[in-house]
Short mmCIF file of C-alpha atoms in Angstrom, two decimals:
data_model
loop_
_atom_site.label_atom_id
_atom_site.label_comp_id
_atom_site.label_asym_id
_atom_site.label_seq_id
_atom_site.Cartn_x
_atom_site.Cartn_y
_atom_site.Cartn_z
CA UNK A 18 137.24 64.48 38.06
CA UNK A 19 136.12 67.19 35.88
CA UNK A 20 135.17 70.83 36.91
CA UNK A 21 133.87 71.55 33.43
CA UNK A 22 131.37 74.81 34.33
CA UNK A 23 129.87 74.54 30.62
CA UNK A 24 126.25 73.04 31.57
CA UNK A 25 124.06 76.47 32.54
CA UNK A 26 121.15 73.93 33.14
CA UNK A 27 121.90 70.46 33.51
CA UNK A 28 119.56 67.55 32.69
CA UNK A 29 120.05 66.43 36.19
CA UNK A 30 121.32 67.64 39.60
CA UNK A 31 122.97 65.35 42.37
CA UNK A 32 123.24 66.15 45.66
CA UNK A 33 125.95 64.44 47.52
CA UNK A 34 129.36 63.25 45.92
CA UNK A 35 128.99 59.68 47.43
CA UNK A 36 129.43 56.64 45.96
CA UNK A 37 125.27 56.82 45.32
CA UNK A 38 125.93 59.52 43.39
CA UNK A 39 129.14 59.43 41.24
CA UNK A 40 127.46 55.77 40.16
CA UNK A 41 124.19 57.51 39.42
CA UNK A 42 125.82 60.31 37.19
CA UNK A 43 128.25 57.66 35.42
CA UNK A 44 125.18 55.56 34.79
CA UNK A 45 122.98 58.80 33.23
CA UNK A 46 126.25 59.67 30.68
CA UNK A 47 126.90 56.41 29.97
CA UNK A 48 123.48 55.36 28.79
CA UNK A 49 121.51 58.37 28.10
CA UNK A 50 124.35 61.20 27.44
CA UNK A 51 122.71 63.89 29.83
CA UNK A 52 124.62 66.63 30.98
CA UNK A 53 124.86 65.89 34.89
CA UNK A 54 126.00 68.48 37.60
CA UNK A 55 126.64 67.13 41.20
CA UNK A 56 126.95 69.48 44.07
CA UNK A 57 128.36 68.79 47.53
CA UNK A 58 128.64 70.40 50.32
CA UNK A 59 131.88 69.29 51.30
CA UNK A 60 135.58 70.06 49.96
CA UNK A 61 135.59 67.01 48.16
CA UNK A 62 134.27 63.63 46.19
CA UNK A 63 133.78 60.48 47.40
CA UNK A 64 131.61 61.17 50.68
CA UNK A 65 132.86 59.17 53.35
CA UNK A 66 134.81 56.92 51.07
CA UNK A 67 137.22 59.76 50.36
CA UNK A 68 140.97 59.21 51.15
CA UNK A 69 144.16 61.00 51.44
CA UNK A 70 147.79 60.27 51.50
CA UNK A 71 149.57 61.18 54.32
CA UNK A 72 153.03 62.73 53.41
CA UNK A 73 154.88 61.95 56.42
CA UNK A 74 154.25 58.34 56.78
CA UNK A 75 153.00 57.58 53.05
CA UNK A 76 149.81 56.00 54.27
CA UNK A 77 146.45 56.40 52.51
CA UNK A 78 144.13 57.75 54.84
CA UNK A 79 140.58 56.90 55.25
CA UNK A 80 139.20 60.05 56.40
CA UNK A 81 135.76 59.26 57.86
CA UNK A 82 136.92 55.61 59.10
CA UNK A 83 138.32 52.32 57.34
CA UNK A 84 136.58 51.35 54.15
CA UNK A 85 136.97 48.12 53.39
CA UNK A 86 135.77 46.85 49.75
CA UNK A 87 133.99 42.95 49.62
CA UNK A 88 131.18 42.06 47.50
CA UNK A 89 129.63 38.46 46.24
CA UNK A 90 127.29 40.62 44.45
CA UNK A 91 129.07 39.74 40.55
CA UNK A 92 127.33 42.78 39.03
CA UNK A 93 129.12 45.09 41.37
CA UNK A 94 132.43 43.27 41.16
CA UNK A 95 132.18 43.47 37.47
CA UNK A 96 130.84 47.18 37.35
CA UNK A 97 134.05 48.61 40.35
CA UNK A 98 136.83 46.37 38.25
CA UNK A 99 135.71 49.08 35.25
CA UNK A 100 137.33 51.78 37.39
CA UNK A 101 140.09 50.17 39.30
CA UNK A 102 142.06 47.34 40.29
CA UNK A 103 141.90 45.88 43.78
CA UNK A 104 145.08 44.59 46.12
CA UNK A 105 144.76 41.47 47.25
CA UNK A 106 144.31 42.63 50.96
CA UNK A 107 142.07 39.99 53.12
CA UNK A 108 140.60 41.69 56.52
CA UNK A 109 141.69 40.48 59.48
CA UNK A 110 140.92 42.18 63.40
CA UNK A 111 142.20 41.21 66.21
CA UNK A 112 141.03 42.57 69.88
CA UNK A 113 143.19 42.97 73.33
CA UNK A 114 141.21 41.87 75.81
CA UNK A 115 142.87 42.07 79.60
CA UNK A 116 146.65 42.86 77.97
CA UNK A 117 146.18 39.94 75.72
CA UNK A 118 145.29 39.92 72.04
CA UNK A 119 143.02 37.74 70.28
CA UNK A 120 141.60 36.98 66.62
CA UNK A 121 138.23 38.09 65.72
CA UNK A 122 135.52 37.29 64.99
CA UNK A 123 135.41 34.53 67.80
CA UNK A 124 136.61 31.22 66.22
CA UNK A 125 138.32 28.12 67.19
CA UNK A 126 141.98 29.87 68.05
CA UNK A 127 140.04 32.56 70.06
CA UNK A 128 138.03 30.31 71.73
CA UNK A 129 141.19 27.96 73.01
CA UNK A 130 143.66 31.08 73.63
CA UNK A 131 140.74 32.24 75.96
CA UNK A 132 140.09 29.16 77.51
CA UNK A 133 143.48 27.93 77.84
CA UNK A 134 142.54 24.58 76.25
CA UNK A 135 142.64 22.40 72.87
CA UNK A 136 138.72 21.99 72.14
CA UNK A 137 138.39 20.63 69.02
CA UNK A 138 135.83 21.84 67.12
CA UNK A 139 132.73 19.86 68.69
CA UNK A 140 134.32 20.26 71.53
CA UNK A 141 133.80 23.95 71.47
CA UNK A 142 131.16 23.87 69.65
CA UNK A 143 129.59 21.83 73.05
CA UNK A 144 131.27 24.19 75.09
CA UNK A 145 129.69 27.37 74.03
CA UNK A 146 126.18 25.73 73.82
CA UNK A 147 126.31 24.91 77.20
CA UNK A 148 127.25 28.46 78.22
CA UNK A 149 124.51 30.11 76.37
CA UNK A 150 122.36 27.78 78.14
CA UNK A 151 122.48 29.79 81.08
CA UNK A 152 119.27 32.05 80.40
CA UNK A 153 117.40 28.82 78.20
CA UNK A 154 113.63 29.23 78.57
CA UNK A 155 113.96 32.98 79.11
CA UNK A 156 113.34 35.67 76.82
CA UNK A 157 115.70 38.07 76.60
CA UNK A 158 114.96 41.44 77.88
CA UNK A 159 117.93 43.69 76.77
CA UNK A 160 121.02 43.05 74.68
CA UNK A 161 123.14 42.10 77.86
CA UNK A 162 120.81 38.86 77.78
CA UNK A 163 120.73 38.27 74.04
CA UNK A 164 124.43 38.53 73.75
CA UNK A 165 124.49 35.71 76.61
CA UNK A 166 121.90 33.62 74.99
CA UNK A 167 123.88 33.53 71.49
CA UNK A 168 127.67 32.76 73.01
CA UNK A 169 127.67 32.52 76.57
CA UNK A 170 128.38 34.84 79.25
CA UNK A 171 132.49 34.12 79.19
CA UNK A 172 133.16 35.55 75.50
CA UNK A 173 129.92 38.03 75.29
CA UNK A 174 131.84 39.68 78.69
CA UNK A 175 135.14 39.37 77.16
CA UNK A 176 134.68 40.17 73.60
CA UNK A 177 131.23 42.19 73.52
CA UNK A 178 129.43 43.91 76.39
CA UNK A 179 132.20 46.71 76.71
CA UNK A 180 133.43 47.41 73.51
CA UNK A 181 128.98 47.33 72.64
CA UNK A 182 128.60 49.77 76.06
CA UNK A 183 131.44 52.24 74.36
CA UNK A 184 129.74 52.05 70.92
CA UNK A 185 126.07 53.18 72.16
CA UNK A 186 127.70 55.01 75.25
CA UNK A 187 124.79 52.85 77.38
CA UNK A 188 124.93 50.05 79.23
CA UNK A 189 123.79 46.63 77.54
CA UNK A 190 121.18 46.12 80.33
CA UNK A 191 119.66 49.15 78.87
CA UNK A 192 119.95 48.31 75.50
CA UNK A 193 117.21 46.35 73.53
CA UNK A 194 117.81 43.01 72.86
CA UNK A 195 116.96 43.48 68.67
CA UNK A 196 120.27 45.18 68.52
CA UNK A 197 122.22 41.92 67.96
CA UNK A 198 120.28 39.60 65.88
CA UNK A 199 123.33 37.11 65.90
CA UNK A 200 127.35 37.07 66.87
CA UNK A 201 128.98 34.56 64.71
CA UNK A 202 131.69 32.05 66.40
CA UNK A 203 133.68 30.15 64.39
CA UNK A 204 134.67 26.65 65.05
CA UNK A 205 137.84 26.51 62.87
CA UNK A 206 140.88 29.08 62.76
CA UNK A 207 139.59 30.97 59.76
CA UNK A 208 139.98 34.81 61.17
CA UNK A 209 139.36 36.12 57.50
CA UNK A 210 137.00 38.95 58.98
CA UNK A 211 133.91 38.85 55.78
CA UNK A 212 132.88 35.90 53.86
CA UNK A 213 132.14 37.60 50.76
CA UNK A 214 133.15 35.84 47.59
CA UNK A 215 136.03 39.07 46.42
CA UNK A 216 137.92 41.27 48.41
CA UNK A 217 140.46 44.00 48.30
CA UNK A 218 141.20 47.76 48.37
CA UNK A 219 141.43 50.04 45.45
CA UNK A 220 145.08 49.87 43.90
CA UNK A 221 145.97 53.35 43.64
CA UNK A 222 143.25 54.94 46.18
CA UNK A 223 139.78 55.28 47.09
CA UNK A 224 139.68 58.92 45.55
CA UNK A 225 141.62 58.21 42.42
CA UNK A 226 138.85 54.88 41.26
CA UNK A 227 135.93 57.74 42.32
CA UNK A 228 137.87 60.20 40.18
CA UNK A 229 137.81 58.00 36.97
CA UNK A 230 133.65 57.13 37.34
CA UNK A 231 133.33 60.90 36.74
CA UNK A 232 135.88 61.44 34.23
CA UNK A 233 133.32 62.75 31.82
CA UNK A 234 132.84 66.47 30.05
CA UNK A 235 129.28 66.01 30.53
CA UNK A 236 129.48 65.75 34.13
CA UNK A 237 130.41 69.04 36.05
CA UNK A 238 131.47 68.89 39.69
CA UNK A 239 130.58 72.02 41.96
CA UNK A 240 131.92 71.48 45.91
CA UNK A 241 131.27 73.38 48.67
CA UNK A 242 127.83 74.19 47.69
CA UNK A 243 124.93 73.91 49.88
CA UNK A 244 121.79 72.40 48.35
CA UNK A 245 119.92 74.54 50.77
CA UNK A 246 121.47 78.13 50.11
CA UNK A 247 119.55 80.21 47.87
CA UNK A 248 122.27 82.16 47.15
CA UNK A 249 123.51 79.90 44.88
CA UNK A 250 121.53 78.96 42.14
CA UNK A 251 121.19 75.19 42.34
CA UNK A 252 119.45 75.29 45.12
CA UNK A 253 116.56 73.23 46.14
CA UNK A 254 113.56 75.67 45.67
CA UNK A 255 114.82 76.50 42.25
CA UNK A 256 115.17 73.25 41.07
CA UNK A 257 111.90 72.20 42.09
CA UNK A 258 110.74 75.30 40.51
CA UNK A 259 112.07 74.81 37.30
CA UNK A 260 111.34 71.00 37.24
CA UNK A 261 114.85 69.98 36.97
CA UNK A 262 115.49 66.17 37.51
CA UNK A 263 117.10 65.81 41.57
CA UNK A 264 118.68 62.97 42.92
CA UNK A 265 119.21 63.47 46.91
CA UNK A 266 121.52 61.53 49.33
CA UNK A 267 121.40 63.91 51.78
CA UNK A 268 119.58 63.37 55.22
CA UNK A 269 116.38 62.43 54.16
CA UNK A 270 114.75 64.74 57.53
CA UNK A 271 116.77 67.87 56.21
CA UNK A 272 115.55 68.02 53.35
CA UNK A 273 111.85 68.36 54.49
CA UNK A 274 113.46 70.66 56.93
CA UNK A 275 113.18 68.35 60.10
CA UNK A 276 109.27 69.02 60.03
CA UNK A 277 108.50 65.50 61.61
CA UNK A 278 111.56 65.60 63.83
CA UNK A 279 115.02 64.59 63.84
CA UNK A 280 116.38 60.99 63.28
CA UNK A 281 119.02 59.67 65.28
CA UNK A 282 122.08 58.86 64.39
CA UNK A 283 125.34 58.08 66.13
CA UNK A 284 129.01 59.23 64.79
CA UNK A 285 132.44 58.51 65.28
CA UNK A 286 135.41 60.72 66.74
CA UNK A 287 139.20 60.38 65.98
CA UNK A 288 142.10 61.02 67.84
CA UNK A 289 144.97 60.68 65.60
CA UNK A 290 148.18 59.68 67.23
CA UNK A 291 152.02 59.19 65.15
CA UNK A 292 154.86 56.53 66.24
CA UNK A 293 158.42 57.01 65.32
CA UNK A 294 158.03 53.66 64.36
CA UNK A 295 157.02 51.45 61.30
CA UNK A 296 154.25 49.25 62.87
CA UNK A 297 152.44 49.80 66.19
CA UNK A 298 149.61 47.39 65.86
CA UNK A 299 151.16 44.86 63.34
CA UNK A 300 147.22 44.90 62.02
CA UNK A 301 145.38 47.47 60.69
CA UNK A 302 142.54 47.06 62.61
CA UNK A 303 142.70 46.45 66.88
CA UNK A 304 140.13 46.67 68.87
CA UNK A 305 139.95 46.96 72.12
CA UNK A 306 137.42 44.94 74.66
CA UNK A 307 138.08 46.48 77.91
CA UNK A 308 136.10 49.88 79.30
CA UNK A 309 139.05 51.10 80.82
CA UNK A 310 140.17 52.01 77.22
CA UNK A 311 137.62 54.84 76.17
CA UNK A 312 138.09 54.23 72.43
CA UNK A 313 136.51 50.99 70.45
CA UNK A 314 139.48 50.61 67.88
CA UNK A 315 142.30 51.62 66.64
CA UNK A 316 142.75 51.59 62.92
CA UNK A 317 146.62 51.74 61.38
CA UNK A 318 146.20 52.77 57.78
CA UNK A 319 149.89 51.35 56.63
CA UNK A 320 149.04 48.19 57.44
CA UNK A 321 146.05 48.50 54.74
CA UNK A 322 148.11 48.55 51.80
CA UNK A 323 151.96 46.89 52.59
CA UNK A 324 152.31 46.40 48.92
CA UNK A 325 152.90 50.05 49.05
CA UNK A 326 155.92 49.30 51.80
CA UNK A 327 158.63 51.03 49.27
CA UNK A 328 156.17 53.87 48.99
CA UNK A 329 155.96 54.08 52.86
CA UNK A 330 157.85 55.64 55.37
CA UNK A 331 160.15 52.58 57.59
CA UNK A 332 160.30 55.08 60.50
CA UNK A 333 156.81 56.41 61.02
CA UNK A 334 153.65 55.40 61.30
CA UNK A 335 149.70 56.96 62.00
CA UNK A 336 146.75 55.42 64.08
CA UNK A 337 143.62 56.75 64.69
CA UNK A 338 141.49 56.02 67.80
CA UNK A 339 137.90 55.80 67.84
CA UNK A 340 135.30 57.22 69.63
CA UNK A 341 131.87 56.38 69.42
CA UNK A 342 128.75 58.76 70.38
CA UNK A 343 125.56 59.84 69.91
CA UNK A 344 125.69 62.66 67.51
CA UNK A 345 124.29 65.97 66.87
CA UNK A 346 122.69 67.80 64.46
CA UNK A 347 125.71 69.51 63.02
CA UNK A 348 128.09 65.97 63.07
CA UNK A 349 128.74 63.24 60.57
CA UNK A 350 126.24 60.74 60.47
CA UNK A 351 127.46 57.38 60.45
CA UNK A 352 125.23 54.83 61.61
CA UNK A 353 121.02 55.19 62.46
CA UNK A 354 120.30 54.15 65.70
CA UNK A 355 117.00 52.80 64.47
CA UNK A 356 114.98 52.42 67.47
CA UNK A 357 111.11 51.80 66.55
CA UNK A 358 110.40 55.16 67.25
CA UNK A 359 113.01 56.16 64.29
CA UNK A 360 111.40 53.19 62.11
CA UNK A 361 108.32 55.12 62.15
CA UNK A 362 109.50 58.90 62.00
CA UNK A 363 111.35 57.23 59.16
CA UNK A 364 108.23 56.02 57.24
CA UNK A 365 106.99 58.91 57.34
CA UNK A 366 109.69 61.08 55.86
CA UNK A 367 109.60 57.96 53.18
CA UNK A 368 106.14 58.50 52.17
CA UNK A 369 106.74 62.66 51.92
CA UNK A 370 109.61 61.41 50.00
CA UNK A 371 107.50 59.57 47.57
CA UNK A 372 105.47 62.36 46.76
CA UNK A 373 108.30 64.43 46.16
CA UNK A 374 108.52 65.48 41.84
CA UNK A 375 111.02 65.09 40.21
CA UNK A 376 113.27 63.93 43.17
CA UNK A 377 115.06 60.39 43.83
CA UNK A 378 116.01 60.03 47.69
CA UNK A 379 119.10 57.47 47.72
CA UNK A 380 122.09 56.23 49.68
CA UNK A 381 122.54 55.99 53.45
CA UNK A 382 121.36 59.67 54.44
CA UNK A 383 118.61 59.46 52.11
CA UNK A 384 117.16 55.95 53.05
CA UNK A 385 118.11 56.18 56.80
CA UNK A 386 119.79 52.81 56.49
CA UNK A 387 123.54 51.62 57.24
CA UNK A 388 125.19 50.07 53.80
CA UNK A 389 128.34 48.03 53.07
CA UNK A 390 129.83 50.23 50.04
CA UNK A 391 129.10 47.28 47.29
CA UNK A 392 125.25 47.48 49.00
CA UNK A 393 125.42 51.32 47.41
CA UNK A 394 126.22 50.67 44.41
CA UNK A 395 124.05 47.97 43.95
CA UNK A 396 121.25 50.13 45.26
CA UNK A 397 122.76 53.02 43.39
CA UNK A 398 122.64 50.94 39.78
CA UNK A 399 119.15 49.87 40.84
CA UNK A 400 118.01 53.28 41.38
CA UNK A 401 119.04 54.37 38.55
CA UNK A 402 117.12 51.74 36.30
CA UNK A 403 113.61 51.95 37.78
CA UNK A 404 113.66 55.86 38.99
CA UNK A 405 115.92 57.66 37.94
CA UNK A 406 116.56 56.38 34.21
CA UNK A 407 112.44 56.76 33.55
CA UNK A 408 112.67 60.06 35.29
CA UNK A 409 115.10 61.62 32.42
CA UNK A 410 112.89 60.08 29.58
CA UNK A 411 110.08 62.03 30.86
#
């Protein structure tokens, strides 16, 4: 990462060091050899992909939650390999569910663990037709009946309805049924958690592969800097002022200054607990079914990288808990709740958007949508062909 302070005006401005961004200004030096300045408000790059090694244990830490690199998408694979090198680290959850543990998602060996039996696979397959039978010529009216109409009520009240309840702090019954479009259930033992064609973490760290997209003179970093403060002179009146070229991934409702309202989001809390030991979970990811257990999952970042087990400490080890909620203006966004009413506030803050000169809206914040990471940079490399790109050629 550079903090090269030479560009007095730059040719473009980013707001938000996210993956949206860094690929956006690696993209505009790369092809067009602008001088690009991104601004953050945070301490840091990488937005919620940033990590952090932890000296006690030696664990990378993912500081806003685990981020978990897949793709089949063979333009992103091929563009992220340019930066780093990926472990060969396959995702795997499992879930404790009444003091016992299981494999997710829901497959053949959950299936028979929970049942006690040795279903084969049409046997299960039989099985959990039958049980989400129950409500068959109904439609159903909340997610409590859709998750019974895709699995049955056995494994949706096992595996679902309470760890879903603790997510959306809100009952099922209340929930709407659109939700959960689908739960996948395996009828084999495959517990490899995505499908996607590659998979693995960055070799050395999440921060050091954002670090080397921006390892560029022409692109100067500036951090803790508020894209609203007119103090400070990239700020977004005099950038619109002076017609300089903005790319925002910021909350797309803050930036019109909540005008239309507020959209909803819901965050995450962690509660970060240390074992004088050198595996708790034996997983990195666990979560946990039950209500009596107020957080949905623990995540034990050692167990993310165990090539790294010479690295790590053999005595000690870090989880984080975590806690789901609704949040509030001044928390992390993580995930839109995306009821109708936010559709529409949304498509309006869209078309105000479009209007906007001069300015490309992009990642999460700035589309209200929820992204995998390789769904950003696909977006972001998109974006930066048909708006951005066409923008700087003005």
């Amino acid at each position: 990462m550079t903090a090269n302070e030479q560009n007095a005006t730059p040719d473009l401005v980013i707001v938000g060091a996210g993956i949206f961004g860094l690929t956006i200004a690696q993209q505009a030096v790369e092809k067009l050899g602008v001088n690009v300045t991104i601004i953050d408000i945070r301490d840091h790059i990488g937005g919620n992909a940033y990590s952090y090694m932890d000296p006690e244990t030696g664990a990378e830490i993912h500081k806003y939650g685990a981020h978990l690199f897949h793709t089949s998408n063979s333009r992103v694979w091929e563009y992220v390999n340019r930066f780093t090198k990926f472990t060969d680290y396959v995702h795997r959850v499992y879930a404790t569910h009444d003091g016992e543990v299981f494999p997710l998602p829901i497959n053949l060996g959950t299936i028979n663990q929970f049942f006690r039996a040795n279903y084969t696979p049409a046997q299960a397959k039989a099985l959990i037709d039958e049980q989400a039978g129950e409500l068959a010529g109904t439609d159903p009216a909340n997610l409590n009946d859709q998750g019974i109409s895709l699995i049955g009520r056995p494994l949706y009240e096992a595996f679902i309805k309470n760890y879903t309840a603790k997510q959306w702090q809100t009952d099922p019954s209340e929930l709407p049924a659109s939700i959960i479009k689908r739960l996948p259930v395996r009828f084999n033992y495959n517990n490899r958690y995505f499908k996607d064609t590659w998979e693995g973490l960055p070799a050395d760290g999440y921060t050091a592969w954002l670090e080397r997209m921006i390892d560029d003179p022409r692109i100067t970093v500036k951090l803790e800097t508020d894209f609203f403060d007119e103090t400070q002179p990239l700020n977004k009146r005099a950038l619109l002022e002076a017609g300089v070229p903005v790319v925002y991934t910021g909350p797309v409702d803050r930036y019109f200054d909540y005008d239309l309202g507020e959209l909803k989001w819901r965050t995450v809390d962690f509660k970060e607990v240390r074992y004088d030991e050198g595996d708790h979970f034996g997983c990195a990811v666990m979560n946990f079914s039950d209500a009596d257990v107020p957080y949905t999952r623990a995540i034990e970042f050692k167990n993310f990288n165990p090539e790294r087990a010479a690295e790590q400490n053999p005595n000690k080890t870090v989880v984080w808990e975590e806690y789901s909620r609704f949040a509030n203006r001044d928390d992390e966004p993580y995930y839109p709740i995306n009821t109708d009413e936010d559709k529409a506030l949304y498509a309006q803050y869209k078309a105000k958007a479009a209007d906007e000169p001069n300015v490309v809206f992009g990642g999460r914040l700035g589309t209200y949508a929820y992204y995998d990471m390789d769904q950003v940079f696909n977006q972001a490399l998109i974006s930066y062909e048909k708006q951005v790109e066409p923008l700087l050629k003005k």
